[in-house]
Coordinates of C-alpha atoms and ligand atoms in Angstrom, one line a residue:
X12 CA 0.0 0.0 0.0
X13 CA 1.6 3.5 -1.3
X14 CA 1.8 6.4 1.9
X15 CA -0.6 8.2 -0.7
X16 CA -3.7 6.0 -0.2
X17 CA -3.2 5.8 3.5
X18 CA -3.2 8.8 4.1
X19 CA -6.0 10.1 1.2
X20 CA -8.2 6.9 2.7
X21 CA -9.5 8.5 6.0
X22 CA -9.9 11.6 4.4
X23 CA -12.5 10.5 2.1
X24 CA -14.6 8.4 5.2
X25 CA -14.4 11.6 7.3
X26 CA -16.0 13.3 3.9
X27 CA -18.7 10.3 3.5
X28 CA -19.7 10.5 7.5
X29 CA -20.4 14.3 7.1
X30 CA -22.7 13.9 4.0
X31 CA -24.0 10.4 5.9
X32 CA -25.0 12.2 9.1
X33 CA -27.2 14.7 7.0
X34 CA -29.4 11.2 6.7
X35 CA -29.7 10.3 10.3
X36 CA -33.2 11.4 12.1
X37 CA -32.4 13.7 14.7
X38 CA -33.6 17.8 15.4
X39 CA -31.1 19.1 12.6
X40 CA -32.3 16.8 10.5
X41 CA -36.6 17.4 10.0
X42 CA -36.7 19.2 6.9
X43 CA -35.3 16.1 5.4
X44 CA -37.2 13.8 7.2
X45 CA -40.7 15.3 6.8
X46 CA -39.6 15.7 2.9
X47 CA -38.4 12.5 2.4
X48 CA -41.5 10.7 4.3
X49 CA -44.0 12.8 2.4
X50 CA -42.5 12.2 -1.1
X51 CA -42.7 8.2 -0.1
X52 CA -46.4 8.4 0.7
X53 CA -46.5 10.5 -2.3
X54 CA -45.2 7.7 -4.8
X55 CA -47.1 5.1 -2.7
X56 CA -50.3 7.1 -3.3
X57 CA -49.3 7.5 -7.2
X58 CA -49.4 4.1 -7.7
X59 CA -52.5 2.9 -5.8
X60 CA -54.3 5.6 -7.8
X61 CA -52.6 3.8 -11.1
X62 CA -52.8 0.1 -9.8
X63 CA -56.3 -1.4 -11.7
X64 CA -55.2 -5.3 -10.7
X65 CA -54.1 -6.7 -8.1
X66 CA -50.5 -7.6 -10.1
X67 CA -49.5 -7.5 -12.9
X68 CA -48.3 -11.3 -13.4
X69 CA -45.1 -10.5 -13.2
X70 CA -43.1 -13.9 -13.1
X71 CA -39.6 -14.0 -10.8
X72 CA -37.6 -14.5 -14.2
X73 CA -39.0 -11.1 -15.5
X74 CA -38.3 -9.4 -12.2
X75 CA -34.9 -10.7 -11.1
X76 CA -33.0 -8.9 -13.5
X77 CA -34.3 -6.0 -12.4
X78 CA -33.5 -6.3 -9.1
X79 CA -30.1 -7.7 -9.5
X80 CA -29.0 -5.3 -11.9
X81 CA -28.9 -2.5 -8.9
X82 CA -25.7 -1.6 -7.9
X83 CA -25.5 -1.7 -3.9
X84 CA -22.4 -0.3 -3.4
X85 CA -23.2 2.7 -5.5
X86 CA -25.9 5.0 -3.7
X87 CA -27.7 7.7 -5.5
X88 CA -27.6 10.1 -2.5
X89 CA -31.3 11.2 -3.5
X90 CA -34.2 9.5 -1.8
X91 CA -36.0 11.1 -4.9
X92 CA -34.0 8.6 -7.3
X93 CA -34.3 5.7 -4.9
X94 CA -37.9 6.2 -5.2
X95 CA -38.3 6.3 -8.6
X96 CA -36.2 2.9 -8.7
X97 CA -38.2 1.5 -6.3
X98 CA -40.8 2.3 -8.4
X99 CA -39.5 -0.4 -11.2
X100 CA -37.9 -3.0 -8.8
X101 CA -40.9 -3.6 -6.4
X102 CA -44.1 -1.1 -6.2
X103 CA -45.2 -1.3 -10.1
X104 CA -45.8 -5.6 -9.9
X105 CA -46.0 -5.5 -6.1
X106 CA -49.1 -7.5 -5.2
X107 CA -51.9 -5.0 -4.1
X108 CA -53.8 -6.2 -0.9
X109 CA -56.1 -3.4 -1.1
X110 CA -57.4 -4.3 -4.5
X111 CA -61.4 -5.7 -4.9
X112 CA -59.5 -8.5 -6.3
X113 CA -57.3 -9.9 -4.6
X114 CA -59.1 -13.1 -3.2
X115 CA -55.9 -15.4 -2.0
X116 CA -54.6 -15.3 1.7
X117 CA -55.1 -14.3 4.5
X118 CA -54.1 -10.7 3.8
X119 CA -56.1 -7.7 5.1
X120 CA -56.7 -3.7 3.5
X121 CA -54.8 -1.9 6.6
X122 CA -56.6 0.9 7.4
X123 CA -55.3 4.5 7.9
X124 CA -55.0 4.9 11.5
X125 CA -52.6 2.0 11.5
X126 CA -50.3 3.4 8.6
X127 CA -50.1 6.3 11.1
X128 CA -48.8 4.3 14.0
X129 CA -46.2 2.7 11.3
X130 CA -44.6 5.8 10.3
X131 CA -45.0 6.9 14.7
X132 CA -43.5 3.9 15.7
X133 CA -40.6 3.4 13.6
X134 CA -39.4 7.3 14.0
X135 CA -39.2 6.6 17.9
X136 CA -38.2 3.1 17.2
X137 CA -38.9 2.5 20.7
X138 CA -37.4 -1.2 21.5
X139 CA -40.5 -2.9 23.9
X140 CA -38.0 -5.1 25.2
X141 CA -37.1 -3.0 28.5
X142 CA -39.0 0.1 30.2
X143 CA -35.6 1.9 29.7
X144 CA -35.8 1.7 25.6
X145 CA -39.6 2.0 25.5
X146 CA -41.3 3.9 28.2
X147 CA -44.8 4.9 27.7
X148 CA -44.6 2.2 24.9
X149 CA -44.4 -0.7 27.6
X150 CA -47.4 0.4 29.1
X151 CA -49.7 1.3 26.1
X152 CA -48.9 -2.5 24.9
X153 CA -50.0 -4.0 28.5
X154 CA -53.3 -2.2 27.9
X155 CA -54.2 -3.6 24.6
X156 CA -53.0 -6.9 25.8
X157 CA -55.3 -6.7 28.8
X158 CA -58.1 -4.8 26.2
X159 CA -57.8 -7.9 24.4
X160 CA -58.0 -10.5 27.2
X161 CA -61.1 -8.6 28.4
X162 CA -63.0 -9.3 24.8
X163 CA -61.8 -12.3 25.1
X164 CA -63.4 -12.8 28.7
X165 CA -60.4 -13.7 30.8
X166 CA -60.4 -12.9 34.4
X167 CA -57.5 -10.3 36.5
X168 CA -55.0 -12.8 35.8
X169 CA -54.5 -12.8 32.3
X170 CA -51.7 -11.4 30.5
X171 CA -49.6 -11.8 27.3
X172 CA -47.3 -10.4 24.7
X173 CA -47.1 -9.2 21.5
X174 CA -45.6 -11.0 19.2
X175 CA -44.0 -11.1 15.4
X176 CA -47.3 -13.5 14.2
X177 CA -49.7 -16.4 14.5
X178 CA -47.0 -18.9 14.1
X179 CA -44.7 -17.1 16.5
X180 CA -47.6 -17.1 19.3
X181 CA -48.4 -20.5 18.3
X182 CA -44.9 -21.7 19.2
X183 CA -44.7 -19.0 22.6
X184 CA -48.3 -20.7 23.3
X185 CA -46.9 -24.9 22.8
X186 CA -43.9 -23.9 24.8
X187 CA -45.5 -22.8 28.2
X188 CA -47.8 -25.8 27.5
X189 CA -44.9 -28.1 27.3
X190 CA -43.1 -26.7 30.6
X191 CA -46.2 -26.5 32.0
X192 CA -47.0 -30.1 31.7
X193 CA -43.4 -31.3 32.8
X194 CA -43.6 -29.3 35.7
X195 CA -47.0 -31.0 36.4
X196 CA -45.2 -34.3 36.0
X197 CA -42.6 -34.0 38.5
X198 CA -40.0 -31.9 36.0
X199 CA -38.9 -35.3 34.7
X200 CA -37.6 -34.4 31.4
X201 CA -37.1 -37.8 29.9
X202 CA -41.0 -37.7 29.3
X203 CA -40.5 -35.0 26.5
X204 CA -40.8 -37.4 24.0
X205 CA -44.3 -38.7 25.7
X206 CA -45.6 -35.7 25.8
X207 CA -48.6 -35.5 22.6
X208 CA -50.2 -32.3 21.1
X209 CA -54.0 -33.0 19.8
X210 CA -55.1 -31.1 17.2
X211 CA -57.1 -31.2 13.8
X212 CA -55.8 -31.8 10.3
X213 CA -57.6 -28.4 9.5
X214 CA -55.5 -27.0 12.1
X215 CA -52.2 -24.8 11.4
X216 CA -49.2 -25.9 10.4
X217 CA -47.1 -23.6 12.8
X218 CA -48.5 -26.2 15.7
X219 CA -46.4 -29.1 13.4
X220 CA -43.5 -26.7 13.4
X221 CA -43.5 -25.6 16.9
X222 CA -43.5 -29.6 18.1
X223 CA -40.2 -30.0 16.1
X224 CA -38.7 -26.9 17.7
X225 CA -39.6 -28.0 21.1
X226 CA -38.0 -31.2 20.4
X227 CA -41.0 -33.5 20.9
X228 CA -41.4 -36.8 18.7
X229 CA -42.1 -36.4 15.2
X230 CA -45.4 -38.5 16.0
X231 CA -46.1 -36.4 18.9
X232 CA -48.7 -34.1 17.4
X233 CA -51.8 -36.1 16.9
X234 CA -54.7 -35.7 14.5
X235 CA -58.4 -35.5 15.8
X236 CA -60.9 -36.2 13.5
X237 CA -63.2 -33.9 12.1
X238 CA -66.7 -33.4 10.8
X239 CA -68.3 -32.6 7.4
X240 CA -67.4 -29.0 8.1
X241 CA -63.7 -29.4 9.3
X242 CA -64.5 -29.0 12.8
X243 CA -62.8 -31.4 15.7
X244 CA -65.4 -33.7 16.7
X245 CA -65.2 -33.8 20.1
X246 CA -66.3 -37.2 20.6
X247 CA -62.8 -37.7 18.9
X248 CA -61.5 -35.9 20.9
X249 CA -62.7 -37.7 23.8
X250 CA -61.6 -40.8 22.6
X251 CA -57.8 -39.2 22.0
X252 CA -57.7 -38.0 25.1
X253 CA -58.5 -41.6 27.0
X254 CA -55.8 -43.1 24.5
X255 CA -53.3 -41.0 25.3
X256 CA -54.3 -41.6 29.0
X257 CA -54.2 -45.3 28.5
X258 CA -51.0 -45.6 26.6
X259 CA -49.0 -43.3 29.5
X260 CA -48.5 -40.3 26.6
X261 CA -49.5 -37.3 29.0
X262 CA -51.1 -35.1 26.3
X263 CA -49.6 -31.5 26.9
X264 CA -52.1 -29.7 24.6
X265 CA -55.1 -29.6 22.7
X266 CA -54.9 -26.9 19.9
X267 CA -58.4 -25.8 19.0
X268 CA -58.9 -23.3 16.1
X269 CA -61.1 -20.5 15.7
X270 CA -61.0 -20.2 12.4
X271 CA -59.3 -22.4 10.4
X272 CA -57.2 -20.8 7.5
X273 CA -58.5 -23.3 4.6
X274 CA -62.0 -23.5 5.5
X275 CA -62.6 -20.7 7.9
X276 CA -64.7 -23.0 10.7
X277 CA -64.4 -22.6 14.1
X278 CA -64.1 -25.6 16.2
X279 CA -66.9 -26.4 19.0
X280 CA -65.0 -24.3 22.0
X281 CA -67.8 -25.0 24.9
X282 CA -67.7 -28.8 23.7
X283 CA -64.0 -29.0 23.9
X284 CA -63.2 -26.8 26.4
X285 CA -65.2 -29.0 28.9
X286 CA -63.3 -32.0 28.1
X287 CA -60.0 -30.3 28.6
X288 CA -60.6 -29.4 32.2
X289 CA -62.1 -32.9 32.9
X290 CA -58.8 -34.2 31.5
X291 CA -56.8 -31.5 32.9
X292 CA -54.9 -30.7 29.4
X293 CA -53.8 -27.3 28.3
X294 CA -56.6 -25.5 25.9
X295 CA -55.0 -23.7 22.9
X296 CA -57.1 -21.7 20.9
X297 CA -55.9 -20.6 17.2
X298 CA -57.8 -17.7 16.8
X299 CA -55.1 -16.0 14.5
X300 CA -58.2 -15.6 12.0
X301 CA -61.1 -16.1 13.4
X302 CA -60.2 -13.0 16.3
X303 CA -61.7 -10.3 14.3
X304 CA -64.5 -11.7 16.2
X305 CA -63.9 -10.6 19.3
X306 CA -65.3 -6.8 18.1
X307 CA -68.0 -8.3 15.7
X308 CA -71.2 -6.3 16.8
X309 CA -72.8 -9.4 15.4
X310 CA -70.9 -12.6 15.4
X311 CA -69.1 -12.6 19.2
X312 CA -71.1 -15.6 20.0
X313 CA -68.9 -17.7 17.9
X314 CA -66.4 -17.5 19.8
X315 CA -68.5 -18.3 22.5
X316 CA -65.8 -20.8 25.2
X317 CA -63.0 -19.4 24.2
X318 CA -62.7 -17.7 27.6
X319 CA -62.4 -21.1 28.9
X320 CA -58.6 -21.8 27.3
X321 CA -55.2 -21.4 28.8
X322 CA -54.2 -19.7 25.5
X323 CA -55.0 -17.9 23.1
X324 CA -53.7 -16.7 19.3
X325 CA -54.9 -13.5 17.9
X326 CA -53.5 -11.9 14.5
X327 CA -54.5 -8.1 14.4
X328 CA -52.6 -8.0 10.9
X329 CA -55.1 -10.6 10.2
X330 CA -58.8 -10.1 10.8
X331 CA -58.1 -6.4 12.7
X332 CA -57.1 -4.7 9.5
X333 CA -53.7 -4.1 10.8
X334 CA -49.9 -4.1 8.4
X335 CA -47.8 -7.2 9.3
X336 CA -46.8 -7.3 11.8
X337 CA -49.2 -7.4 14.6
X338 CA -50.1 -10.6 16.7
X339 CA -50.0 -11.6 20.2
X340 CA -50.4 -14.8 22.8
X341 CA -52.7 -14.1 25.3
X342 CA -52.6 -16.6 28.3
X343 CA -55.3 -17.0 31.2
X344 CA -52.8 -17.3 34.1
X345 CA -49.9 -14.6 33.8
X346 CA -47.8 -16.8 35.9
X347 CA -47.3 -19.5 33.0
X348 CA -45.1 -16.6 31.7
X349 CA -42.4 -17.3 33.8
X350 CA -41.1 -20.1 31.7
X351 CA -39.8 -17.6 29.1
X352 CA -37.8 -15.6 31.9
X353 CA -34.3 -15.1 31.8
X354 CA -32.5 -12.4 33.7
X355 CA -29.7 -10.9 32.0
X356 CA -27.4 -9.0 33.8
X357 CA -27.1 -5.7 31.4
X358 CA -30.8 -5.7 30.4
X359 CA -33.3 -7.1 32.6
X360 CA -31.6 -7.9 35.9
X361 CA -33.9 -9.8 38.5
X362 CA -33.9 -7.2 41.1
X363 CA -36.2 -5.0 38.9
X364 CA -39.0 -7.4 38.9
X365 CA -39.1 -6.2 42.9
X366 CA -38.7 -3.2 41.5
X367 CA -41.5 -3.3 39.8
X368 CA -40.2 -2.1 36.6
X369 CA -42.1 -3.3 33.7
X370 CA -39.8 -4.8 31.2
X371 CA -41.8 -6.7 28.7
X372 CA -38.8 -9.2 27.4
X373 CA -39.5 -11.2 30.8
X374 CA -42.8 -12.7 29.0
X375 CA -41.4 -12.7 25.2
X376 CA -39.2 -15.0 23.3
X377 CA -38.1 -12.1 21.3
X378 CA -35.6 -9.2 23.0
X379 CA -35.5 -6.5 20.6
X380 CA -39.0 -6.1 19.2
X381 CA -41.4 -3.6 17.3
X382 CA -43.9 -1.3 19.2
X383 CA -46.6 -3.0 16.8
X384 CA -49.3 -2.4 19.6
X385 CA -49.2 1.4 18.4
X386 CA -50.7 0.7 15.3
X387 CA -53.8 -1.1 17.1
X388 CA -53.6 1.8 19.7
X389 CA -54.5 4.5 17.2
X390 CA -56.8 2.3 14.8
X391 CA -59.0 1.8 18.2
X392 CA -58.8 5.2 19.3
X393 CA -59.4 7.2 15.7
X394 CA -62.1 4.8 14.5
X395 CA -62.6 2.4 17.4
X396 CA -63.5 -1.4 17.9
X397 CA -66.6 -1.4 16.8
X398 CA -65.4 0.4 13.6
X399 CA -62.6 -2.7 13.1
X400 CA -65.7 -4.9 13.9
X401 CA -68.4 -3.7 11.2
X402 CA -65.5 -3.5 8.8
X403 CA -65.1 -7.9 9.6
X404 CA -68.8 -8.3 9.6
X405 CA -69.0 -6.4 6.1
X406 CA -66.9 -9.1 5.0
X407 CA -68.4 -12.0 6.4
X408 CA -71.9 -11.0 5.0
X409 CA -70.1 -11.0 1.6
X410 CA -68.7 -14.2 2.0
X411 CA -72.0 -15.7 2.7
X412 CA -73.4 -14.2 -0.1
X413 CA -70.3 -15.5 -2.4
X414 CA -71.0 -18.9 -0.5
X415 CA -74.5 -18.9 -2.2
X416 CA -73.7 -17.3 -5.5
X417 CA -71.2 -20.3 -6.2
X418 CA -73.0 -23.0 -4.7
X419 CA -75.8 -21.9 -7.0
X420 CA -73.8 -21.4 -9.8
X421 CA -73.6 -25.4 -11.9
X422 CA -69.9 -24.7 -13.2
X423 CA -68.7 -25.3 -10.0
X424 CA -69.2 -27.4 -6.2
X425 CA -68.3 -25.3 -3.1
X426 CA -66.3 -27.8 0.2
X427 CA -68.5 -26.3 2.9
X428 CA -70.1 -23.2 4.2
X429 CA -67.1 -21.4 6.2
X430 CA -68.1 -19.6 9.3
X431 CA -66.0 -16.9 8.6
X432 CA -64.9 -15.6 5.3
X433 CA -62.8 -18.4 3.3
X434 CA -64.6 -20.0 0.5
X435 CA -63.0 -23.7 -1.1
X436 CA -64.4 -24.7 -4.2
X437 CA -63.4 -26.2 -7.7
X438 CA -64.6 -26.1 -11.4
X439 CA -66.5 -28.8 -12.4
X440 CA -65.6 -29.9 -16.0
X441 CA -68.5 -31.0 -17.5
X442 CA -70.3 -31.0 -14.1
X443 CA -68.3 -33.9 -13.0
X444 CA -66.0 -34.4 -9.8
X445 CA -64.7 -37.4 -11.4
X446 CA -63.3 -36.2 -14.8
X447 CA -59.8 -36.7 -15.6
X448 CA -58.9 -33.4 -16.1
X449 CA -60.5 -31.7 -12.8
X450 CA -57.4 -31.3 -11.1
X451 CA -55.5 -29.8 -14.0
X452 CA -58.2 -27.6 -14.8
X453 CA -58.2 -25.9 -11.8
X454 CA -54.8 -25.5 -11.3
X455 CA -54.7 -23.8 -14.7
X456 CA -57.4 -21.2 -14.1
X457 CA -55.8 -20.2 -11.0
X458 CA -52.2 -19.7 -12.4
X459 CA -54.0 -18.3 -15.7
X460 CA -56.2 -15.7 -13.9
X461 CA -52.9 -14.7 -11.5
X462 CA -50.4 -14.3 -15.1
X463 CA -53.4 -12.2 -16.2
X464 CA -53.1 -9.5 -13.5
X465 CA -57.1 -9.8 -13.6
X466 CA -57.4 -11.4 -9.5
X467 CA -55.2 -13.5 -7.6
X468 CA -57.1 -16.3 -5.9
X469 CA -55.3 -19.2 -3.2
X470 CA -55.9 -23.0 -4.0
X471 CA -55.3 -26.0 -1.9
X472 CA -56.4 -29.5 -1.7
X473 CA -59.4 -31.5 -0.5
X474 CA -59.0 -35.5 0.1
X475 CA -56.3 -35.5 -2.5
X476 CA -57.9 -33.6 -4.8
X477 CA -57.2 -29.5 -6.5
X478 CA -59.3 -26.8 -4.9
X479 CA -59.6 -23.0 -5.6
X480 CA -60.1 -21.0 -2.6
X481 CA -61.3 -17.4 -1.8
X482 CA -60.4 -15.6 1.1
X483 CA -62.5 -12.1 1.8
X484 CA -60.9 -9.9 3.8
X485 CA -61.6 -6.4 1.9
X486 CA -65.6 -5.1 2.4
X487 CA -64.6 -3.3 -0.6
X488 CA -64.9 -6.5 -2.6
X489 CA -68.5 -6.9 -4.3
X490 CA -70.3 -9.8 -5.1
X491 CA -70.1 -8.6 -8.5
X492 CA -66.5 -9.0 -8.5
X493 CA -66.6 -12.3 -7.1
X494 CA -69.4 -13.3 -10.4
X495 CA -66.7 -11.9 -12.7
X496 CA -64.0 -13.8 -11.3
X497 CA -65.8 -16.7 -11.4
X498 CA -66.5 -15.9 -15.1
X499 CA -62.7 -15.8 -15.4
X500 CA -62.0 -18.8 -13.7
X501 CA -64.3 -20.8 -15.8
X502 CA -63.1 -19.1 -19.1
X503 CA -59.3 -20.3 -18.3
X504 CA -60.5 -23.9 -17.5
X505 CA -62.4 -24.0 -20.7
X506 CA -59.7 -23.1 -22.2
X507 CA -57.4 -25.7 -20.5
X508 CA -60.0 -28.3 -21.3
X509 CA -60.3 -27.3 -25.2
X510 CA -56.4 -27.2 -25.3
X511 CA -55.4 -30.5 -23.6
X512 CA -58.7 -32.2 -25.8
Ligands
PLP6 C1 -52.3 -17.4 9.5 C2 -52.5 -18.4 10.6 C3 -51.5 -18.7 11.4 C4 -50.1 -18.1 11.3 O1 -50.0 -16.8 11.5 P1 -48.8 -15.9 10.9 O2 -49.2 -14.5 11.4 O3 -48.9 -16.0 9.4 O4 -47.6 -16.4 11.4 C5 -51.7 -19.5 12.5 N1 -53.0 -20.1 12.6 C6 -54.0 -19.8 11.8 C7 -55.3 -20.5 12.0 C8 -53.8 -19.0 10.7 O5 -54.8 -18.7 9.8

């Protein structure tokens, strides 16, 4: 290395950190920051004015080249720029949730209030770990959870967390369930592999997941049988429950769901909670979908038990109208949280649980982690729960209209009628379940109708065989745009059927 570049080297970094502090967020800085954030909702709102599909059928090997062909290590030092190259690498085939169209997951409209709390929260970036990096933050998340546990008709003792998702609470949920039946046995760890997990096969696959990471055996979670309309039987679940008994396989937890993501049913809560208690096992309820209920001016009842379990999943970015992220466990007893406590010395020492200090990380698996609970905060106090609710009942009316409209319709045979807002069916070519080319023809229409840009719809199986599936979650989705996607459907698998003749 010459004595020129060593010295010319510093030089240049103590030129780049001047022009790179003019980006950080601080007092000098607002002009910038209020400029910057403005011209980003800006583009954002040029586009959703210009978006007339949900996508555009972009496909990755049309997209990738775009994407790699940006140079990383060469800034444009102009958030204007960056913008406009965002616009061609991501916002122009982005898949718009918002759009009357878009019919596939479980992916809500957010509304405004929420957006609000996004561009709060990350400014303060508060960190909800610790009451020294969140303050005010802490506290405004202990309300919602205990807002929440009061809809869902805990008692005093109930707390919980916020978490990243349904599958994350899922996991936080299995894991005090597990410790909590291990304690119950003595703390004899060599039963781990014993332990057994009942749930349905319409159930989630998080719970499958979460069984691996807690190191159970790979036969450990255990399906119950279901009904015509998805739902655990709970004379099954009886029966489970005496076999486990029987065989010495102590069951840990029954996973119920309120709302199961394929077929949108709700299992029978009262039914199964009773049999839980009489066994003693851990009640889990799923609600990650199916909690929009909770502020349903017309549908609570559904829920109706669901007071009666240890645990519960609710997904605000779900059925609450919130942006990902937004989730939390909520557990009966607050004391079950102790089994995710771990004192650190430098963060959350043990001598400020007598000091009453609330530091949130004591009940999280997470330690660093998002003040999500602001969006819910200002979406409940600008347009309130009952707001959130009519906006879930809107959609669950629609979906029982689109439940008729397609079971009346001959082209096509619907699974069953979902309780919530999911609707599985399939074209029928020729009117018949049996013909050779069902499967196929189905699978076309939906990757036909998503290349199209027209509507994106979901599929998924039934007994072996290729489904379609709609999932409503916009009240700005009419059932004259479910009849014209239909139409669309039917036309591709026409076409499939004329082509492979
Ligand atoms: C979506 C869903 C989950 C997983 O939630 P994520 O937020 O996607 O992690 C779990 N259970 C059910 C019933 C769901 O529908």
């Amino acid at each position: 290395m010459s004595p020129r570049t060593s010295t010319a080297a510093p030089t240049a970094a103590a030129g780049n950190a001047a022009t790179a502090r003019a980006h950080l967020f601080n007092s000098r800085t607002l002009d910038a920051y209020r400029e910057s954030l403005a011209a980003g909702v800006a583009t954002v709102a040029e586009q959703v004015a210009r978006v007339d599909g949900p996508f555009t059928g972009v496909t990755p090997q049309q997209l990738a080249p775009r994407v790699d062909a940006v140079d990383l290590d060469r800034p444009l030092h102009d958030p204007g720029a960056a913008l406009a190259e965002l616009e061609q690498v991501y916002l122009r085939d982005a898949v718009y949730f918002h759009h009357p169209r878009y019919l596939a997951h479980l992916n809500c409209p957010v509304v405004i209030p929420a957006l609000l709390g996004e561009a709060v929260l990350s400014a303060v970036n508060s960190s909800l770990d610790t009451w020294d990096q969140s303050a005010g933050g802490t506290l405004i998340e202990r309300r919602l959870i205990d807002w929440t546990a009061g809809r869902i008709g805990f008692g005093p003792g109930a707390d919980g967390v916020f978490t990243s998702g349904g599958s994350q609470s899922n996991l936080h949920a299995l894991l005090l369930a597990r410790e909590e039946a291990l304690h119950r046995l003595g703390g004899d760890r060599a039963l781990l592999p014993r332990l057994r997990v009942l749930a349905s096969a319409a159930g989630h696959f998080s719970v499958q997941k979460s069984a691996k990471l807690l190191g159970l055996a790979p036969d450990a979670v255990v399906t119950v049988p279901t009904d015509a309309d998805r739902r655990m039987r709970p004379e099954a679940l009886a029966a489970e429950l005496e076999r486990c008994r029987r065989e010495g396989r102590p069951v840990m937890a029954v996973v119920a769901t309120a709302g199961t993501t394929d077929f949108g049913t709700i299992d029978p809560l009262p039914d199964l909670a009773e049999l839980c208690e009489r066994a003693g096992a851990w009640l889990h309820v799923d609600a990650a979908y199916g909690c929009g209920l909770l502020v349903s001016p017309t549908r609570r009842h559904l829920l109706a038990g669901i007071e009666r379990a240890a645990s519960v999943t609710v997904d605000y970015h779900k059925s609450f109208f919130q942006p990902v992220s937004s989730s939390a466990l909520v557990v009966a007893d607050a004391a079950v949280l102790r089994h995710a406590t771990y004192h650190a010395d430098y963060l959350n020492p043990a001598r400020m649980v007598e000091q009453r200090i609330p530091n949130q990380v004591d009940k999280s698996l997470q330690t660093t982690r998002r003040f999500d609970a602001l969006k819910l905060w200002l979406t409940l106090r600008v347009m309130g729960a009952d707001g959130v609710g009519a906006l879930f009942d809107e959609v669950l009316d629609r979906a029982a209209d689109a439940h008729d409209l397609v079971a009346a319709d001959p082209r096509f045979e619907v699974v069953t009628r979902s309780q919530l807002s999911t609707l599985v069916f399939r074209y029928l070519p020729a009117g018949d379940g049996a013909h050779p080319l069902a499967d196929g023809a189905n699978l076309h229409a939906r990757a036909a109708l998503a290349a199209s840009g027209a509507a994106v719809v979901a599929g998924t199986t039934v007994e072996g065989r290729h489904f379609l599936k709609f999932t409503l979650l916009n009240p700005e989705t009419t059932l004259a745009d479910i009849a014209e996607v239909l139409d669309l459907l039917a036309g591709h698998a026409e076409a499939f059927l004329t082509d492979t003749a």
